[in-house]
XYZ file of C-alpha atoms in Angstrom:
679
model
C -0.013 -0.086 -0.051
C 2.762 2.369 1.004
C 5.252 1.321 -1.934
C 7.497 4.260 -2.758
C 6.348 3.797 -6.436
C 2.830 4.835 -5.345
C 3.545 7.246 -2.488
C 5.942 9.583 -4.337
C 3.423 10.455 -7.194
C 0.549 10.447 -4.724
C 2.538 13.217 -2.788
C 2.989 15.331 -5.955
C -0.562 14.784 -6.826
C -1.635 15.930 -3.337
C -0.227 19.304 -4.109
C -1.622 19.510 -7.580
C -5.129 18.899 -6.044
C -4.788 22.214 -4.001
C -6.332 24.047 -6.810
C -9.754 25.478 -6.057
C -11.469 23.768 -8.914
C -10.292 20.312 -7.571
C -11.313 21.234 -3.945
C -14.783 22.312 -5.007
C -15.587 18.676 -5.872
C -15.376 18.018 -2.081
C -17.502 20.545 -0.245
C -16.274 19.740 3.288
C -12.752 19.969 2.358
C -13.332 23.072 0.364
C -14.302 24.691 3.619
C -11.009 23.569 5.197
C -9.214 24.848 2.053
C -10.906 28.334 2.561
C -10.071 28.365 6.281
C -6.345 27.479 5.377
C -6.159 30.560 3.026
C -7.811 32.696 5.464
C -5.655 31.907 8.360
C -2.585 32.314 6.091
C -3.757 35.811 5.244
C -4.285 36.481 8.936
C -0.805 35.176 9.704
C 0.876 37.563 7.259
C -1.069 40.385 8.643
C 0.122 39.483 12.103
C 3.779 39.652 10.923
C 3.228 43.298 10.283
C 1.879 43.946 13.824
C -1.735 44.065 12.964
C -2.720 40.546 13.949
C -5.516 39.382 16.187
C -3.142 36.686 17.854
C 0.511 36.000 17.887
C 1.798 35.283 14.362
C 3.441 32.119 15.468
C 0.101 30.653 16.715
C -1.784 31.692 13.612
C 0.821 30.241 11.251
C 0.827 26.849 13.413
C -2.947 26.624 12.993
C -2.646 27.558 9.173
C 0.000 24.883 8.625
C -2.001 22.129 10.087
C -5.092 23.101 8.290
C -3.011 22.981 4.952
C -1.913 19.576 6.166
C -5.472 18.490 6.735
C -6.269 19.407 3.135
C -3.067 17.732 1.810
C -3.577 14.509 3.837
C -7.132 14.214 2.353
C -5.667 14.822 -1.172
C -3.029 12.211 -0.370
C -5.656 9.606 0.581
C -7.590 10.150 -2.706
C -4.322 10.332 -4.852
C -2.998 7.026 -3.143
C -6.143 5.256 -3.953
C -6.123 6.493 -7.603
C -2.466 5.646 -7.806
C -3.177 1.938 -7.143
C -5.832 2.121 -9.850
C -3.470 3.726 -12.288
C -0.703 1.104 -11.556
C -3.398 -1.490 -12.470
C -4.319 0.438 -15.469
C -0.663 0.680 -16.596
C -0.429 -3.010 -16.488
C -3.627 -3.335 -18.784
C -2.289 -0.474 -20.987
C 0.970 -2.450 -21.478
C -1.090 -5.238 -22.968
C -2.855 -2.976 -25.398
C -0.757 -2.814 -28.628
C -1.096 -1.105 -31.952
C -0.480 -3.906 -34.307
C -1.091 -4.526 -38.056
C -4.391 -6.145 -38.920
C -5.374 -8.247 -41.854
C -8.799 -6.750 -43.185
C -10.958 -8.852 -45.409
C -13.583 -7.709 -47.801
C -15.824 -10.653 -47.086
C -15.864 -13.480 -44.385
C -13.959 -16.155 -46.243
C -10.419 -17.075 -45.960
C -9.771 -16.794 -49.538
C -10.970 -13.129 -49.468
C -8.680 -10.407 -50.584
C -6.514 -9.246 -47.714
C -5.642 -5.523 -46.962
C -3.019 -5.024 -44.213
C -3.911 -1.808 -42.100
C -2.909 -0.450 -38.664
C -5.291 -1.691 -35.903
C -6.159 1.879 -34.927
C -7.839 2.172 -38.351
C -10.331 -0.581 -37.714
C -14.003 0.246 -37.168
C -17.018 -1.582 -35.916
C -18.148 -4.004 -38.549
C -14.812 -4.565 -40.302
C -13.706 -8.155 -40.984
C -10.214 -9.442 -39.943
C -8.318 -12.591 -40.267
C -6.169 -13.606 -37.212
C -3.749 -16.397 -37.645
C -1.572 -18.376 -35.273
C 0.992 -16.281 -33.481
C -0.784 -12.958 -34.148
C -2.268 -10.447 -31.706
C -6.008 -9.906 -31.865
C -6.236 -6.177 -33.187
C -9.564 -5.290 -31.684
C -12.544 -6.599 -29.774
C -14.355 -8.896 -32.187
C -16.748 -11.693 -32.623
C -15.650 -14.850 -34.260
C -17.531 -15.752 -37.542
C -15.486 -18.519 -38.613
C -12.840 -21.013 -37.421
C -11.759 -22.461 -34.091
C -8.469 -21.521 -32.395
C -6.712 -21.574 -29.118
C -6.217 -18.024 -27.583
C -3.802 -16.835 -25.007
C -5.635 -14.328 -22.695
C -3.093 -14.069 -20.053
C -2.462 -10.407 -20.709
C -6.079 -9.763 -19.713
C -7.091 -12.349 -17.196
C -3.646 -13.278 -15.810
C -4.416 -17.022 -16.437
C -1.725 -18.936 -18.443
C -3.970 -21.734 -19.663
C -5.133 -20.900 -23.143
C -8.934 -20.946 -24.030
C -10.772 -22.106 -27.054
C -12.661 -19.456 -29.093
C -15.073 -20.477 -31.962
C -17.955 -19.138 -33.913
C -21.600 -19.741 -33.201
C -21.641 -20.252 -29.449
C -21.155 -18.472 -26.010
C -17.393 -18.443 -26.618
C -17.210 -16.432 -29.664
C -15.855 -13.108 -28.072
C -12.314 -12.334 -28.473
C -10.627 -9.346 -26.788
C -8.042 -6.942 -28.427
C -4.597 -7.417 -27.031
C -4.937 -11.295 -26.717
C -2.920 -13.805 -28.870
C -4.072 -16.606 -31.031
C -1.830 -19.604 -30.412
C -3.026 -22.037 -33.062
C -5.242 -22.239 -36.169
C -7.009 -19.217 -37.528
C -10.087 -17.024 -36.901
C -12.220 -14.650 -39.009
C -13.955 -12.216 -36.805
C -15.994 -9.196 -36.980
C -14.973 -6.026 -35.100
C -17.334 -5.002 -32.471
C -15.723 -1.675 -31.064
C -14.403 1.446 -32.608
C -10.829 2.738 -31.343
C -11.090 3.942 -27.784
C -14.275 2.131 -27.147
C -12.825 -1.295 -26.793
C -13.208 -3.389 -23.578
C -9.612 -2.880 -22.690
C -10.080 0.919 -23.094
C -12.981 1.010 -20.918
C -11.224 -1.103 -18.200
C -8.474 1.321 -18.164
C -10.748 4.331 -17.893
C -12.679 2.748 -15.016
C -9.628 1.480 -13.082
C -7.892 4.819 -13.391
C -11.011 6.475 -11.952
C -10.962 8.825 -14.907
C -14.820 8.304 -15.316
C -15.767 7.389 -11.830
C -19.059 9.051 -10.951
C -20.355 9.323 -7.475
C -22.787 6.698 -6.461
C -26.227 7.335 -5.023
C -25.200 6.398 -1.400
C -22.048 8.479 -1.831
C -24.114 11.463 -3.099
C -26.601 11.003 -0.303
C -23.643 10.910 2.455
C -22.083 14.061 0.738
C -25.341 15.894 1.114
C -25.523 14.958 4.814
C -21.831 16.040 5.409
C -22.704 19.373 3.557
C -25.711 19.914 5.766
C -23.684 19.257 8.885
C -20.938 21.475 7.629
C -23.519 24.387 7.064
C -25.029 23.753 10.473
C -21.598 24.099 12.261
C -20.562 27.108 10.001
C -23.740 29.035 11.088
C -23.129 28.016 14.733
C -19.501 29.137 14.541
C -20.165 32.432 12.876
C -22.843 33.358 15.630
C -20.145 32.716 18.367
C -18.150 35.820 17.414
C -20.919 38.322 18.425
C -21.730 36.290 21.474
C -18.093 36.583 22.468
C -18.085 40.399 21.768
C -21.229 40.748 23.794
C -19.630 38.848 26.764
C -16.575 41.198 26.717
C -18.668 44.280 26.569
C -20.924 43.065 29.467
C -17.922 42.046 31.638
C -15.864 44.941 30.632
C -12.774 42.616 30.530
C -11.033 40.006 28.362
C -11.083 39.999 24.526
C -13.467 38.342 21.927
C -12.562 35.134 20.319
C -10.318 35.560 17.341
C -11.181 34.507 13.785
C -8.210 32.030 13.789
C -9.766 30.175 16.801
C -13.218 30.249 15.155
C -11.699 28.807 11.928
C -10.012 26.080 13.950
C -13.192 25.358 15.857
C -15.212 25.132 12.560
C -12.630 22.759 10.947
C -12.493 20.522 13.936
C -16.304 20.279 14.403
C -17.330 19.550 10.727
C -16.822 15.924 9.536
C -13.466 16.342 7.906
C -12.315 12.847 8.649
C -14.995 11.058 6.523
C -15.111 13.982 4.236
C -11.324 13.647 3.430
C -11.602 9.818 3.055
C -14.887 9.536 1.249
C -13.642 9.713 -2.293
C -10.645 7.416 -1.276
C -13.130 4.684 -0.140
C -15.022 4.794 -3.522
C -11.865 4.576 -5.662
C -10.414 1.759 -3.400
C -13.827 -0.125 -3.766
C -13.250 -0.139 -7.556
C -9.567 -1.151 -7.094
C -10.479 -4.100 -4.809
C -12.844 -5.303 -7.474
C -9.923 -5.106 -10.000
C -7.723 -7.078 -7.589
C -10.338 -9.811 -7.595
C -10.016 -9.687 -11.456
C -13.517 -8.104 -11.976
C -13.970 -4.931 -14.031
C -16.877 -2.867 -12.993
C -18.195 -0.531 -15.739
C -19.546 1.790 -13.082
C -19.018 2.649 -9.468
C -22.742 2.328 -9.139
C -22.544 -1.362 -9.718
C -19.956 -1.826 -7.087
C -22.229 0.037 -4.495
C -25.273 -1.828 -5.730
C -23.342 -5.097 -5.060
C -23.192 -4.197 -1.390
C -27.045 -3.662 -1.298
C -28.011 -6.804 -3.121
C -31.042 -8.681 -1.746
C -31.300 -11.549 -4.107
C -28.598 -13.677 -5.883
C -29.424 -15.560 -8.894
C -26.883 -18.362 -9.405
C -26.453 -20.902 -12.115
C -26.491 -24.514 -10.911
C -23.844 -25.985 -13.227
C -20.306 -24.735 -12.325
C -21.548 -22.384 -9.679
C -23.272 -24.505 -7.153
C -22.159 -27.842 -8.606
C -18.947 -28.962 -10.185
C -20.566 -29.207 -13.408
C -19.517 -32.797 -14.176
C -21.773 -35.711 -13.105
C -19.885 -38.187 -11.078
C -20.608 -41.827 -10.232
C -21.759 -41.953 -6.659
C -23.234 -45.358 -6.038
C -23.640 -48.922 -7.444
C -27.260 -50.073 -6.982
C -27.548 -53.778 -8.148
C -30.534 -55.491 -9.456
C -32.210 -58.296 -7.411
C -29.907 -61.355 -7.421
C -26.852 -59.351 -8.250
C -23.959 -58.418 -5.877
C -22.742 -54.741 -5.775
C -19.156 -55.968 -6.646
C -20.555 -57.862 -9.746
C -22.310 -54.776 -10.865
C -19.143 -52.592 -10.239
C -16.940 -55.132 -12.290
C -19.395 -55.007 -15.327
C -19.885 -51.261 -15.208
C -16.079 -50.655 -15.016
C -15.458 -52.940 -18.055
C -18.193 -50.990 -20.058
C -16.368 -47.658 -19.160
C -12.683 -48.613 -19.819
C -12.776 -46.753 -23.108
C -15.156 -44.016 -22.123
C -13.137 -40.802 -21.896
C -16.083 -38.707 -20.576
C -15.986 -37.376 -17.010
C -19.018 -39.730 -16.215
C -17.074 -42.791 -17.634
C -13.902 -41.925 -15.873
C -15.757 -41.639 -12.580
C -17.400 -45.103 -12.762
C -13.789 -46.635 -13.290
C -12.485 -44.692 -10.365
C -15.485 -45.496 -8.117
C -15.151 -49.268 -8.817
C -11.412 -49.130 -8.150
C -11.942 -47.151 -4.792
C -14.792 -49.447 -3.403
C -13.778 -52.852 -4.699
C -10.086 -52.382 -5.611
C -10.972 -53.223 -9.249
C -8.401 -52.024 -11.791
C -8.306 -51.769 -15.501
C -7.643 -54.999 -16.878
C -6.563 -56.139 -20.488
C -9.543 -57.347 -22.438
C -8.654 -59.628 -25.272
C -10.900 -59.787 -28.360
C -12.575 -56.617 -27.126
C -14.481 -54.202 -29.294
C -15.539 -50.971 -27.539
C -18.758 -49.321 -28.359
C -18.797 -45.584 -28.028
C -21.656 -43.538 -27.070
C -23.894 -41.927 -29.733
C -26.890 -39.768 -29.318
C -28.930 -42.085 -31.403
C -28.133 -45.299 -29.458
C -27.703 -43.576 -25.992
C -25.512 -46.464 -24.894
C -21.770 -47.360 -24.748
C -20.108 -50.449 -23.703
C -17.799 -53.124 -24.888
C -18.196 -56.552 -26.890
C -15.871 -59.417 -25.617
C -16.269 -62.159 -28.101
C -19.985 -62.990 -28.106
C -20.449 -61.167 -24.622
C -22.146 -57.790 -24.856
C -21.851 -55.365 -22.068
C -23.781 -52.101 -22.291
C -24.527 -49.007 -20.031
C -26.865 -46.121 -20.874
C -30.250 -44.683 -20.400
C -32.911 -46.876 -19.017
C -35.030 -46.907 -22.130
C -32.170 -47.655 -24.405
C -30.845 -50.526 -22.236
C -34.342 -51.778 -21.835
C -34.822 -51.962 -25.618
C -31.426 -53.602 -26.109
C -32.041 -56.331 -23.388
C -35.594 -57.074 -24.704
C -34.245 -57.415 -28.201
C -31.791 -59.863 -26.974
C -34.735 -61.998 -25.449
C -33.997 -60.727 -21.848
C -36.249 -59.362 -19.193
C -36.109 -55.877 -17.703
C -37.076 -56.268 -13.976
C -39.530 -54.010 -12.122
C -36.877 -53.646 -9.309
C -34.576 -51.909 -11.785
C -37.297 -49.583 -12.984
C -38.023 -48.643 -9.157
C -34.230 -47.904 -8.813
C -34.254 -45.581 -11.750
C -37.316 -43.811 -10.397
C -35.787 -43.332 -7.074
C -32.497 -41.945 -8.421
C -34.575 -39.419 -10.544
C -36.451 -38.340 -7.511
C -33.141 -37.689 -5.612
C -31.983 -35.478 -8.436
C -29.488 -37.926 -9.847
C -29.031 -39.535 -13.275
C -29.390 -43.327 -13.675
C -27.138 -45.315 -16.028
C -28.577 -48.847 -16.369
C -25.970 -51.597 -16.846
C -26.586 -54.901 -18.719
C -24.443 -58.003 -19.353
C -26.033 -59.593 -22.531
C -29.641 -60.328 -21.646
C -29.184 -59.763 -17.918
C -29.724 -56.385 -16.355
C -27.116 -56.004 -13.614
C -28.307 -52.820 -11.982
C -27.909 -49.020 -12.018
C -25.043 -46.659 -11.602
C -26.208 -43.436 -9.931
C -24.600 -40.224 -11.176
C -24.851 -36.964 -9.378
C -23.854 -33.467 -10.095
C -21.689 -32.940 -7.015
C -22.316 -29.866 -5.009
C -19.228 -27.933 -4.295
C -17.658 -28.197 -0.924
C -18.231 -25.345 1.476
C -20.937 -23.799 -0.819
C -23.728 -24.602 1.852
C -21.861 -22.727 4.449
C -21.441 -19.724 2.090
C -25.134 -19.592 1.470
C -25.877 -19.768 5.212
C -23.612 -16.749 5.744
C -25.545 -14.846 2.960
C -28.850 -15.762 4.509
C -27.711 -14.258 7.874
C -26.961 -10.971 5.964
C -30.453 -11.115 4.611
C -29.627 -12.203 1.054
C -31.882 -14.706 -0.661
C -30.258 -17.111 -2.901
C -32.056 -18.530 -5.979
C -30.549 -21.538 -8.143
C -31.282 -21.361 -11.819
C -31.106 -24.610 -13.846
C -32.436 -26.274 -16.884
C -33.166 -29.537 -14.900
C -36.531 -30.783 -14.071
C -38.219 -29.854 -10.836
C -37.442 -33.079 -9.089
C -33.773 -32.823 -10.039
C -33.618 -29.163 -9.215
C -35.456 -29.591 -5.876
C -32.971 -32.352 -4.729
C -29.847 -30.277 -5.537
C -31.313 -27.096 -4.054
C -32.007 -28.976 -0.800
C -28.514 -30.355 -0.760
C -26.756 -27.004 -1.602
C -28.997 -25.031 0.903
C -30.332 -22.383 -1.433
C -33.598 -20.495 -0.534
C -35.380 -21.072 -3.884
C -34.871 -22.477 -7.345
C -36.087 -21.915 -10.875
C -36.120 -25.243 -12.889
C -36.363 -25.636 -16.553
C -35.378 -22.043 -16.980
C -35.659 -20.114 -20.199
C -34.361 -16.683 -20.903
C -37.850 -15.268 -20.541
C -38.302 -17.088 -17.346
C -35.016 -15.388 -15.867
C -36.146 -12.019 -16.983
C -39.540 -12.514 -15.324
C -38.042 -13.685 -12.005
C -35.753 -10.677 -11.833
C -38.656 -8.214 -12.546
C -40.740 -9.907 -9.906
C -38.108 -9.406 -7.263
C -37.456 -5.882 -8.341
C -41.105 -5.113 -8.138
C -40.969 -6.092 -4.423
C -38.284 -3.425 -4.063
C -35.208 -5.886 -3.999
C -31.930 -5.487 -5.760
C -31.017 -8.589 -7.801
C -27.472 -9.821 -8.843
C -26.799 -12.494 -11.456
C -24.186 -13.963 -13.874
C -24.257 -15.052 -17.397
C -22.162 -15.602 -20.429
C -24.502 -16.337 -23.357
C -26.482 -14.155 -25.917
C -29.538 -15.662 -24.327
C -28.506 -14.270 -20.926
C -28.199 -10.690 -22.209
C -31.882 -9.555 -21.462
C -31.743 -10.809 -17.940
C -28.113 -9.238 -17.351
C -29.545 -5.901 -18.704
C -32.453 -6.085 -16.210
C -30.400 -7.088 -13.119
C -29.124 -4.443 -10.771
C -25.628 -6.207 -10.606
C -24.941 -8.132 -13.837
C -21.541 -10.066 -13.960
C -20.797 -11.217 -17.618
C -18.197 -13.788 -18.143
C -15.180 -12.702 -19.965
C -15.287 -15.932 -21.957
C -18.876 -15.075 -22.934
C -20.438 -13.492 -25.899
C -20.084 -9.691 -26.695
C -23.828 -9.345 -26.130
C -23.411 -10.568 -22.539
C -20.576 -8.311 -21.782
C -22.382 -5.214 -23.197
C -25.473 -6.099 -21.263
C -23.677 -6.554 -17.962
C -22.188 -3.908 -15.607
C -19.330 -6.010 -14.542
C -16.960 -8.529 -16.412
C -15.342 -11.254 -14.475
C -11.906 -11.834 -16.264
C -11.587 -15.329 -14.660
C -14.973 -16.398 -16.090
C -15.708 -17.937 -12.614
C -19.365 -18.005 -11.837
C -18.857 -18.353 -8.071
C -17.103 -14.907 -8.211
C -20.545 -13.290 -7.838
C -20.504 -14.155 -4.086
C -17.016 -12.439 -3.732
C -18.260 -9.498 -5.567
C -21.284 -9.071 -3.271
C -18.883 -9.366 -0.279
C -16.625 -6.678 -1.757
C -19.633 -4.351 -2.081
C -20.693 -5.067 1.341
C -17.191 -4.371 2.517
C -17.135 -0.901 0.887
C -20.518 -0.011 2.421
C -19.274 -1.310 5.875
C -16.159 0.695 5.502
C -17.892 3.889 4.671
C -20.380 3.462 7.492
C -17.710 2.577 9.971
C -15.614 5.741 9.033
C -18.568 7.887 9.090
C -19.568 6.782 12.468
C -16.014 7.274 13.843
C -15.797 10.852 12.104
C -19.121 12.073 13.738
C -18.079 10.570 17.118
C -14.757 12.133 17.469
C -16.161 15.584 16.976
C -17.596 15.325 20.387
C -14.018 15.063 21.959
C -12.737 18.014 19.822
C -15.769 19.919 21.271
C -14.545 19.450 24.661
C -11.064 20.447 23.860
C -11.745 23.652 21.883
C -14.892 25.223 23.399
C -13.456 25.760 26.920
C -10.136 26.975 25.575
C -11.681 29.398 23.123
C -13.985 30.924 25.643
C -12.308 30.422 28.905
C -11.504 34.201 29.274
C -14.818 35.412 27.945
C -16.962 32.892 29.776
C -15.117 31.398 32.922
C -18.102 29.185 33.595
C -17.155 27.071 30.658
C -14.005 26.006 32.514
C -16.134 23.153 33.867
C -15.948 21.655 30.403
C -12.214 21.369 30.359
C -12.219 17.757 31.427
C -8.931 17.072 29.836
C -7.082 19.767 31.746
C -5.157 20.848 28.759
C -1.906 22.818 29.089
C -3.210 26.173 27.818
C -5.878 27.547 25.588
C -3.569 27.856 22.691
C -2.162 24.249 23.242
C -5.799 22.928 23.510
C -6.749 24.504 20.003
C -3.499 23.457 18.268
C -3.646 19.917 19.677
C -7.295 19.531 18.224
C -6.310 20.844 14.872
C -3.157 18.574 14.775
C -5.158 15.427 15.746
C -7.946 16.479 13.197
C -5.154 16.290 10.510
C -3.267 13.158 11.715
C -6.240 11.007 11.975
C -6.814 11.195 8.404
C -3.422 9.669 7.711
C -4.007 7.079 10.286
C -7.151 5.949 8.722
C -5.887 5.687 5.096
C -5.095 2.103 5.402
C -8.431 1.238 6.672
C -10.011 3.310 3.932
C -8.121 1.595 1.134
C -8.130 -2.033 2.615
C -11.686 -1.808 3.963
C -12.910 -3.007 7.259
C -12.786 -6.871 7.809
C -15.766 -8.445 6.120
C -18.119 -10.353 8.516
C -21.399 -12.118 7.433
C -23.619 -10.251 9.914
C -27.287 -9.043 9.742
C -27.930 -5.170 9.604
C -28.798 -5.029 13.439
C -25.688 -6.888 14.590
C -23.509 -4.803 12.127
C -25.011 -1.556 13.407
C -24.295 -2.697 17.046
C -20.810 -3.517 16.099
C -20.146 -0.350 14.419
C -21.529 1.680 17.163
C -19.387 -0.347 19.773
C -16.154 -0.221 17.882
C -16.135 2.880 15.751
C -18.614 5.023 17.743
C -17.159 4.369 21.073
C -13.721 4.435 19.505
C -14.495 7.725 17.930
C -15.309 9.106 21.298
C -12.321 7.619 23.258
C -9.472 7.925 20.818
C -9.592 11.686 20.328
C -9.478 12.334 24.073
C -6.369 10.239 24.280
C -4.880 11.657 21.204
C -5.526 15.186 21.800
C -4.125 14.897 25.468
C -0.928 13.245 24.223
C -0.466 15.973 21.603
C -1.087 18.650 24.323
C 1.495 17.016 26.637
C 4.113 17.058 23.844
C 3.256 20.689 22.970
C 3.719 21.739 26.583
C 7.036 19.866 27.053
C 8.571 21.574 23.898
C 7.030 24.791 24.846
C 5.297 25.357 21.675
C 1.997 26.700 23.305
């Protein structure tokens, strides 16, 4: 976080941000900036013997007010610097290369070699092995292996092909094998990588609704304290005239009082918290196309999650051997393993492994064996060993095969098939010639730990909904095992869209992931829509986030990151408002001790002198911003708590801490100032 490569530019940027135009974007810190200018002018006036207070005191106050502004600028600049460092890495992967432009989508078409910066949306390009993809495009013809490590950080290449959900290619990636003909989908400066860089740098970051609302609250508090502070000057003048002694409170002290009472801590860190939220998303390899999406992720009430690859591993695995009447489990396992020896599918491999684990059955050499591979028409696979025919496949296909050979399909096997279906599994019936041996149960395995994650989300008030194309029986079984709150079975694109709208009608915020063109309508409707980087261009354009890792489970991490940003903002706001109370007890008695001696009772800290009390409060007000920068950038530690528990925790830690820490900090600074004789 405090790498010199980031800190040095941030320090320089802190001074550049001192311009009035830059400060006007943050009303609270603009008030501090005006106070700094005013006290500087008062200090210069005091040098020439016309000051309201000693020049040294005024300049000390002025210096620490400038430090307050600089520290707030530094927090924002450091957060932006982290984003710029990430953007520099992305920019390095963006290259201006030569592109092979085609006049029609065929490989034998006429080729014109042009600069990639000259490509426009709709242009056709040919990319061959070893070449850099010149622009964001959609594959029209060909299949190729593509290295996307420059974008995703993953070294393993991916397959890109036409006509499916893996047809989008990103400019700056490299084709490793074969060739592709693609249509350019973005003009120069509008490509995915360009948008990533702009968002990561924070160049186009707009304030989110919650951030705007909090800014309005901070401005309102600032105006209230400003009016209250302004009225103190005539009150003190009246007190002096009435008592015929003492002197009215100085403008320098009033400025110090105003700066210490307005919420400068959260005002100085608010922008840094927002920028850091975007940066944390980038560290998770997620590009948010708007800050609003990051914030919305923290307010999500409903998560729509695909079953395959998100809740389950995605590959059905053999989980049990269920023998037919009169057959032992080991006999069924032996025959099922022989039928699967040449089956390279995940299901076939899992049958071989399960037989080996349960009965120590290992692959054996089968002489005179002819393997029968699975086809969509036959819906069976197996092996012929001489006259012996071993088959495994769907219940209907194996039943027809057995009956055609003169065998009988037992009712007990049919019952087993029905039981597996009700449990949400997939039955594979195994036959040895005319004899049905039993059923192998395949299950789409629920990911380890996913049920606990869903329980945490439930505590936070987030509803999880599983979306699957499976029938209702299968969907219900997997939903129960995974611990989701609800499910949508046999889901079509219009069903997803209808479900999202129904939840939004109830006032809920909905998050979902998708990668295909058919997911685009639902992604466009969702409040937080995470498109997979491996997905289609339509999905990426419909979503407001892109997961570079194309990992559907990332949605849960995205919600947690959004929650963490909101928790951080709430915690620091609580701390900022609470610590104003301590500064009140430090400055008010010191500022008015001469005019109103009765206020001496409020001097609970027994500070060294009025000047020391005021200067100590101003110093603490500046230093606390620097002390809280790590918390603002890293975020408070995420905990899966409900809103009530989270509020109690914030009030206990940051509310009580905001009351106690300033008393201790101001007293320590006062002691040091007293020892060195500054005030």
